[in-house]
Amino acid sequence: MSEPGITPSFQRTLHGDASRQQDTPSLTTLVSDLVAEARALPVSGKVANYIPALAEVDPNRVALAMATIDGQVVGAGEADHRFSIQSLSKIFGLTMAMNRVGDSLWKRVNMEPSGQSFNSIVQLEWEHGIPRNPFINAGAILVADVLNSHYSSSKQALLRFVRQLALCESIYADDKVYRSEKQTGNRNAALAYLMKSFGNIESDVTAALDHYFYQCALALSCKEMAKALSFLANRGVHPFSGQQVCSRRDAHRINAILSTSGMYNQSGEFAFTVGLPAKSGVGGGIVAIVPGYGVIAAYSPRLNDFGNSVQAMHMITRMAEELGLSVF
Ligand code: GLN
């Protein structure tokens, strides 16, 4: 197979920049260079320890991968190492719920940035149990409730969905992480009970939480994550399998909410500096969607104060800079 080309086709069209393809190094080289660059950064940030099992990961792991809509997958560093995807899973849950219940979902969860930390409680009280968006914890627990009440086994359905998207049957939810969060997830339980008190949780609170914790405990590698979400870069069609995962309209909508809310309280800065729909997780993963081109997945466990991986942010920022990827 030839070396993956580097210049996004839309960019060549937009900027008439065909010559760039010959001048720039291959995507494989760029990805390796960025991993080396991230490894050389001064140590900064802390591994999430409020979920005890997450505190045990090796903080020095660094990985970067990209899947393009023309079917290439490149990776560097520990791009095959499976990590706890945590909030990256909120994209899978949301896609399933949108497919299952359609626009009625938006009566129970909004699509506005929260301006608060990902697990904040105060706003939920003011706003009568309607979460600001599906990517903060309250919103994702609400989505978990929707799935739990619409599938006989929502955890199995989710696992099947993710395996299908990642084209890999061995994907699993890490039992240790699942149990660890179940035992210590009191703040998430508080969010769920508060929503229940407003009548916005239909099923049993413990069942909704159980789905949520299971979803967060899924373990995927950067290469698998990039492939699994490639449908969002390709108007809802999975470029590797040809499957229509969601409608074109919903792919646009998911990307829109990712742009405003996917990086929590750092979403504005991320849009400003990187300009891509993206999602972070406290396991240290970040995914960024490049519509019409592909998906970048980066991983390294040390987090900044917003709960976003320092090195993963660095690699995605640099990649967007090098390739001129901002959608704005
Ligand atoms: N499971 C984590 C939690 O609920 C997910 C948060 C995250 O990744 N930002 O706290």
CSV table of C-alpha atoms and ligand atoms in Angstrom, one decimal:
chain,number,residue,atom,x,y,z
A,1,MET,CA,0.0,0.0,0.0
A,2,SER,CA,1.3,3.5,-0.8
A,3,GLU,CA,2.1,5.9,2.0
A,4,PRO,CA,-1.0,7.6,3.3
A,5,GLY,CA,-1.3,11.1,1.6
A,6,ILE,CA,-1.3,14.0,3.9
A,7,THR,CA,-3.2,16.9,2.4
A,8,PRO,CA,-6.9,16.8,3.1
A,9,SER,CA,-8.7,16.8,-0.2
A,10,PHE,CA,-11.1,19.6,0.8
A,11,GLN,CA,-8.1,21.7,1.7
A,12,ARG,CA,-6.5,21.2,-1.7
A,13,THR,CA,-9.8,22.2,-3.3
A,14,LEU,CA,-10.3,25.2,-1.0
A,15,HIS,CA,-6.8,26.5,-1.2
A,16,GLY,CA,-5.7,25.2,-4.6
A,17,ASP,CA,-2.7,23.8,-2.8
A,18,ALA,CA,-2.0,20.6,-4.7
A,19,SER,CA,1.8,21.1,-4.6
A,20,ARG,CA,1.7,20.8,-0.9
A,21,GLN,CA,1.1,17.1,-1.1
A,22,GLN,CA,4.6,16.5,-2.6
A,23,ASP,CA,6.3,19.0,-0.2
A,24,THR,CA,5.0,17.6,3.0
A,25,PRO,CA,6.1,14.4,4.8
A,26,SER,CA,3.7,11.5,4.9
A,27,LEU,CA,1.0,11.2,7.4
A,28,THR,CA,2.8,8.3,9.1
A,29,THR,CA,5.9,10.5,9.6
A,30,LEU,CA,3.9,13.4,10.9
A,31,VAL,CA,2.1,11.2,13.4
A,32,SER,CA,5.4,9.7,14.7
A,33,ASP,CA,7.0,13.2,14.9
A,34,LEU,CA,4.1,14.5,17.0
A,35,VAL,CA,4.3,11.6,19.4
A,36,ALA,CA,8.1,12.3,19.8
A,37,GLU,CA,7.3,15.9,20.4
A,38,ALA,CA,4.6,15.1,23.0
A,39,ARG,CA,7.0,12.8,24.8
A,40,ALA,CA,9.6,15.5,25.0
A,41,LEU,CA,7.2,18.0,26.7
A,42,PRO,CA,7.9,18.9,30.3
A,43,VAL,CA,5.8,16.8,32.6
A,44,SER,CA,2.6,18.5,33.4
A,45,GLY,CA,-0.9,17.6,34.6
A,46,LYS,CA,-2.2,14.8,36.8
A,47,VAL,CA,-3.7,11.4,36.1
A,48,ALA,CA,-7.4,11.2,37.2
A,49,ASN,CA,-7.5,9.6,40.6
A,50,TYR,CA,-11.1,10.1,41.7
A,51,ILE,CA,-11.9,6.8,40.0
A,52,PRO,CA,-9.3,4.6,41.8
A,53,ALA,CA,-8.7,2.2,39.0
A,54,LEU,CA,-7.7,5.0,36.7
A,55,ALA,CA,-5.0,6.2,39.1
A,56,GLU,CA,-3.1,2.9,38.4
A,57,VAL,CA,-2.4,3.6,34.7
A,58,ASP,CA,1.1,4.3,33.5
A,59,PRO,CA,1.2,8.1,33.2
A,60,ASN,CA,3.9,8.0,30.5
A,61,ARG,CA,2.0,6.4,27.8
A,62,VAL,CA,1.6,8.4,24.6
A,63,ALA,CA,-0.4,7.5,21.5
A,64,LEU,CA,-1.7,9.1,18.3
A,65,ALA,CA,-3.7,7.7,15.4
A,66,MET,CA,-5.6,8.9,12.4
A,67,ALA,CA,-8.2,7.1,10.3
A,68,THR,CA,-9.1,8.8,7.0
A,69,ILE,CA,-12.3,8.4,5.1
A,70,ASP,CA,-10.4,6.9,2.2
A,71,GLY,CA,-9.7,3.9,4.5
A,72,GLN,CA,-6.2,4.6,5.8
A,73,VAL,CA,-5.3,4.0,9.5
A,74,VAL,CA,-2.0,5.3,10.7
A,75,GLY,CA,-0.7,5.3,14.3
A,76,ALA,CA,2.4,6.0,16.4
A,77,GLY,CA,3.5,5.5,20.0
A,78,GLU,CA,1.2,3.1,21.8
A,79,ALA,CA,-1.6,3.4,19.2
A,80,ASP,CA,-2.7,-0.2,19.7
A,81,HIS,CA,-2.8,0.0,23.5
A,82,ARG,CA,-6.4,0.0,24.8
A,83,PHE,CA,-7.2,2.6,27.4
A,84,SER,CA,-10.3,3.6,29.4
A,85,ILE,CA,-12.3,5.7,27.0
A,86,GLN,CA,-14.5,7.3,29.7
A,87,SER,CA,-16.3,10.3,28.3
A,88,LEU,CA,-15.4,9.5,24.7
A,89,SER,CA,-18.1,6.9,25.1
A,90,LYS,CA,-20.7,9.7,25.4
A,91,ILE,CA,-20.5,10.0,21.6
A,92,PHE,CA,-21.5,6.3,21.1
A,93,GLY,CA,-24.3,6.6,23.6
A,94,LEU,CA,-25.7,9.8,22.1
A,95,THR,CA,-25.6,8.3,18.5
A,96,MET,CA,-27.6,5.3,19.6
A,97,ALA,CA,-30.1,7.4,21.5
A,98,MET,CA,-30.6,9.8,18.6
A,99,ASN,CA,-31.1,6.8,16.3
A,100,ARG,CA,-33.6,5.2,18.7
A,101,VAL,CA,-35.8,8.1,19.9
A,102,GLY,CA,-35.2,10.8,17.3
A,103,ASP,CA,-35.9,14.4,18.1
A,104,SER,CA,-37.9,13.7,21.2
A,105,LEU,CA,-34.4,13.4,22.9
A,106,TRP,CA,-34.1,17.2,22.8
A,107,LYS,CA,-37.0,17.7,25.1
A,108,ARG,CA,-35.0,16.1,27.9
A,109,VAL,CA,-31.5,17.4,27.2
A,110,ASN,CA,-30.3,20.7,25.7
A,111,MET,CA,-27.5,21.5,23.2
A,112,GLU,CA,-25.9,24.5,24.9
A,113,PRO,CA,-22.4,24.7,26.4
A,114,SER,CA,-22.5,24.5,30.1
A,115,GLY,CA,-19.7,26.8,31.2
A,116,GLN,CA,-19.2,24.5,34.2
A,117,SER,CA,-17.0,21.5,35.0
A,118,PHE,CA,-18.1,18.2,33.5
A,119,ASN,CA,-19.6,16.9,36.8
A,120,SER,CA,-21.1,20.1,38.1
A,121,ILE,CA,-24.4,19.9,40.0
A,122,VAL,CA,-25.5,23.5,40.6
A,123,GLN,CA,-26.7,24.3,37.1
A,124,LEU,CA,-28.9,21.2,37.0
A,125,GLU,CA,-30.8,22.4,40.0
A,126,TRP,CA,-31.4,25.9,38.5
A,127,GLU,CA,-32.4,24.4,35.2
A,128,HIS,CA,-35.0,21.9,36.6
A,129,GLY,CA,-33.2,18.7,35.9
A,130,ILE,CA,-32.6,19.4,32.2
A,131,PRO,CA,-28.9,18.9,31.5
A,132,ARG,CA,-27.2,21.6,29.3
A,133,ASN,CA,-25.9,19.1,26.8
A,134,PRO,CA,-25.3,15.3,26.3
A,135,PHE,CA,-21.5,15.5,26.8
A,136,ILE,CA,-21.5,16.6,30.4
A,137,ASN,CA,-22.0,13.8,32.9
A,138,ALA,CA,-25.7,14.7,33.7
A,139,GLY,CA,-26.5,14.7,30.0
A,140,ALA,CA,-24.8,11.4,29.4
A,141,ILE,CA,-26.6,9.8,32.4
A,142,LEU,CA,-29.8,11.0,30.8
A,143,VAL,CA,-28.8,9.4,27.6
A,144,ALA,CA,-28.0,6.2,29.5
A,145,ASP,CA,-31.5,6.3,30.9
A,146,VAL,CA,-33.0,6.6,27.4
A,147,LEU,CA,-31.0,3.6,26.3
A,148,ASN,CA,-31.8,1.6,29.4
A,149,SER,CA,-35.5,2.1,28.8
A,150,HIS,CA,-35.4,1.4,25.1
A,151,TYR,CA,-33.3,-1.8,25.0
A,152,SER,CA,-33.8,-5.0,26.9
A,153,SER,CA,-30.1,-5.1,27.5
A,154,SER,CA,-28.7,-1.6,26.8
A,155,LYS,CA,-25.1,-2.6,27.8
A,156,GLN,CA,-25.0,-5.5,25.4
A,157,ALA,CA,-26.5,-3.3,22.6
A,158,LEU,CA,-23.9,-0.6,23.2
A,159,LEU,CA,-21.1,-3.2,23.2
A,160,ARG,CA,-22.4,-4.6,19.9
A,161,PHE,CA,-22.6,-1.1,18.4
A,162,VAL,CA,-19.1,-0.2,19.4
A,163,ARG,CA,-17.6,-3.5,18.2
A,164,GLN,CA,-19.3,-3.0,14.9
A,165,LEU,CA,-18.0,0.6,14.5
A,166,ALA,CA,-14.4,-0.3,15.6
A,167,LEU,CA,-14.6,-3.4,13.3
A,168,CYS,CA,-13.3,-5.5,16.2
A,169,GLU,CA,-15.2,-8.2,18.2
A,170,SER,CA,-12.7,-8.3,21.1
A,171,ILE,CA,-13.6,-4.8,22.4
A,172,TYR,CA,-14.7,-5.1,26.1
A,173,ALA,CA,-15.6,-3.0,29.1
A,174,ASP,CA,-12.9,-3.1,31.7
A,175,ASP,CA,-14.5,-4.8,34.7
A,176,LYS,CA,-12.1,-3.3,37.2
A,177,VAL,CA,-12.8,0.3,36.0
A,178,TYR,CA,-16.5,-0.4,35.9
A,179,ARG,CA,-16.6,-1.6,39.5
A,180,SER,CA,-14.3,1.1,40.7
A,181,GLU,CA,-16.5,3.8,39.3
A,182,LYS,CA,-19.7,2.1,40.5
A,183,GLN,CA,-18.3,2.1,44.1
A,184,THR,CA,-17.1,5.7,44.1
A,185,GLY,CA,-19.4,7.5,41.7
A,186,ASN,CA,-21.4,9.4,44.3
A,187,ARG,CA,-21.4,12.6,42.4
A,188,ASN,CA,-22.8,10.9,39.3
A,189,ALA,CA,-25.4,9.3,41.5
A,190,ALA,CA,-26.3,12.7,42.9
A,191,LEU,CA,-26.8,14.1,39.4
A,192,ALA,CA,-29.0,11.1,38.5
A,193,TYR,CA,-31.2,11.4,41.7
A,194,LEU,CA,-31.6,15.1,41.1
A,195,MET,CA,-32.8,14.5,37.6
A,196,LYS,CA,-35.1,11.8,38.9
A,197,SER,CA,-36.6,14.3,41.4
A,198,PHE,CA,-37.5,16.5,38.5
A,199,GLY,CA,-39.1,13.6,36.6
A,200,ASN,CA,-36.4,13.5,33.9
A,201,ILE,CA,-35.1,10.0,34.6
A,202,GLU,CA,-37.6,7.3,33.5
A,203,SER,CA,-36.0,4.1,34.6
A,204,ASP,CA,-34.6,3.1,37.9
A,205,VAL,CA,-31.7,5.4,38.8
A,206,THR,CA,-29.4,2.6,39.6
A,207,ALA,CA,-30.0,1.0,36.2
A,208,ALA,CA,-29.3,4.2,34.4
A,209,LEU,CA,-26.1,4.7,36.3
A,210,ASP,CA,-25.1,1.1,35.7
A,211,HIS,CA,-25.3,1.6,32.0
A,212,TYR,CA,-23.4,4.9,32.3
A,213,PHE,CA,-20.5,3.4,34.3
A,214,TYR,CA,-20.3,0.4,31.9
A,215,GLN,CA,-20.1,2.7,28.9
A,216,CYS,CA,-17.4,4.8,30.5
A,217,ALA,CA,-15.4,1.6,31.2
A,218,LEU,CA,-15.1,0.6,27.6
A,219,ALA,CA,-11.4,0.1,26.5
A,220,LEU,CA,-10.3,1.0,23.0
A,221,SER,CA,-7.0,1.9,21.4
A,222,CYS,CA,-6.4,5.1,19.5
A,223,LYS,CA,-6.6,3.2,16.2
A,224,GLU,CA,-9.9,1.6,17.1
A,225,MET,CA,-11.3,4.9,18.4
A,226,ALA,CA,-10.4,6.7,15.2
A,227,LYS,CA,-12.0,4.0,13.0
A,228,ALA,CA,-15.1,3.8,15.2
A,229,LEU,CA,-15.9,7.5,14.9
A,230,SER,CA,-15.0,7.8,11.2
A,231,PHE,CA,-18.7,8.0,10.3
A,232,LEU,CA,-18.8,11.5,11.8
A,233,ALA,CA,-16.2,12.7,9.3
A,234,ASN,CA,-18.2,11.1,6.5
A,235,ARG,CA,-21.7,12.4,6.9
A,236,GLY,CA,-22.9,9.4,8.9
A,237,VAL,CA,-21.6,6.7,6.6
A,238,HIS,CA,-18.9,4.4,8.0
A,239,PRO,CA,-16.1,4.7,5.4
A,240,PHE,CA,-14.7,1.3,6.3
A,241,SER,CA,-17.9,-0.8,6.3
A,242,GLY,CA,-20.2,1.4,4.2
A,243,GLN,CA,-22.8,1.2,7.0
A,244,GLN,CA,-25.1,4.2,7.4
A,245,VAL,CA,-24.5,4.7,11.1
A,246,CYS,CA,-26.7,7.8,11.5
A,247,SER,CA,-28.3,10.3,9.2
A,248,ARG,CA,-26.3,13.0,7.6
A,249,ARG,CA,-28.2,15.6,9.6
A,250,ASP,CA,-27.4,13.8,12.9
A,251,ALA,CA,-23.7,13.5,12.0
A,252,HIS,CA,-23.7,17.3,11.5
A,253,ARG,CA,-25.5,17.8,14.8
A,254,ILE,CA,-23.2,15.6,16.8
A,255,ASN,CA,-20.2,17.5,15.4
A,256,ALA,CA,-21.9,20.8,16.2
A,257,ILE,CA,-22.4,19.9,19.9
A,258,LEU,CA,-18.8,18.4,20.0
A,259,SER,CA,-17.6,21.8,18.8
A,260,THR,CA,-19.3,23.8,21.6
A,261,SER,CA,-19.2,21.3,24.4
A,262,GLY,CA,-16.9,18.3,23.8
A,263,MET,CA,-13.9,19.7,25.6
A,264,TYR,CA,-16.0,20.8,28.6
A,265,ASN,CA,-15.0,24.2,30.0
A,266,GLN,CA,-12.1,24.5,27.6
A,267,SER,CA,-14.3,24.1,24.5
A,268,GLY,CA,-14.1,27.7,23.5
A,269,GLU,CA,-10.3,27.8,23.7
A,270,PHE,CA,-10.1,24.5,21.7
A,271,ALA,CA,-12.4,25.9,19.0
A,272,PHE,CA,-10.2,29.0,18.9
A,273,THR,CA,-6.8,27.3,18.7
A,274,VAL,CA,-7.7,24.0,17.0
A,275,GLY,CA,-11.1,24.4,15.3
A,276,LEU,CA,-12.3,20.9,15.3
A,277,PRO,CA,-15.3,19.1,16.8
A,278,ALA,CA,-13.7,17.1,19.7
A,279,LYS,CA,-14.3,15.1,22.8
A,280,SER,CA,-12.1,14.4,25.8
A,281,GLY,CA,-12.3,11.7,28.5
A,282,VAL,CA,-10.7,11.6,32.0
A,283,GLY,CA,-8.9,8.4,30.9
A,284,GLY,CA,-6.6,10.7,28.9
A,285,GLY,CA,-8.1,10.2,25.4
A,286,ILE,CA,-9.2,12.9,23.0
A,287,VAL,CA,-10.8,12.4,19.6
A,288,ALA,CA,-11.2,15.2,17.0
A,289,ILE,CA,-13.3,14.9,13.9
A,290,VAL,CA,-12.1,16.4,10.6
A,291,PRO,CA,-15.2,16.5,8.4
A,292,GLY,CA,-14.5,15.2,4.9
A,293,TYR,CA,-11.1,13.9,6.0
A,294,GLY,CA,-10.9,11.7,9.0
A,295,VAL,CA,-10.7,11.3,12.7
A,296,ILE,CA,-7.7,11.9,15.0
A,297,ALA,CA,-7.4,10.0,18.3
A,298,ALA,CA,-4.8,10.9,20.9
A,299,TYR,CA,-4.0,9.5,24.3
A,300,SER,CA,-1.9,10.3,27.3
A,301,PRO,CA,-3.1,10.0,30.9
A,302,ARG,CA,-2.0,13.3,32.5
A,303,LEU,CA,-4.9,15.8,32.6
A,304,ASN,CA,-5.0,19.6,33.0
A,305,ASP,CA,-7.4,21.4,35.4
A,306,PHE,CA,-10.3,21.0,32.9
A,307,GLY,CA,-9.9,17.2,32.8
A,308,ASN,CA,-8.4,17.3,29.3
A,309,SER,CA,-5.2,15.4,28.5
A,310,VAL,CA,-2.2,17.7,28.2
A,311,GLN,CA,-0.2,15.7,25.7
A,312,ALA,CA,-3.2,14.6,23.7
A,313,MET,CA,-4.3,18.3,23.3
A,314,HIS,CA,-0.8,19.1,22.2
A,315,MET,CA,-0.6,16.5,19.5
A,316,ILE,CA,-4.0,17.4,18.1
A,317,THR,CA,-3.3,21.1,18.2
A,318,ARG,CA,0.0,20.5,16.3
A,319,MET,CA,-1.6,18.2,13.8
A,320,ALA,CA,-4.4,20.7,13.1
A,321,GLU,CA,-1.8,23.5,12.7
A,322,GLU,CA,0.5,21.4,10.4
A,323,LEU,CA,-2.4,20.4,8.1
A,324,GLY,CA,-4.5,23.5,8.4
A,325,LEU,CA,-7.5,21.5,9.6
A,326,SER,CA,-9.7,24.1,11.4
A,327,VAL,CA,-13.2,23.9,10.2
A,328,PHE,CA,-13.7,27.6,10.8
B,1,GLN,N1,-16.7,8.3,34.1
B,1,GLN,C1,-16.2,9.7,34.3
B,1,GLN,C2,-17.1,10.3,35.3
B,1,GLN,O1,-18.3,10.1,35.2
B,1,GLN,C3,-16.3,10.3,33.0
B,1,GLN,C4,-15.9,11.8,33.0
B,1,GLN,C5,-15.0,12.2,31.9
B,1,GLN,O2,-14.4,11.4,31.2
B,1,GLN,N2,-14.8,13.5,31.8
B,1,GLN,O3,-16.7,11.1,36.1
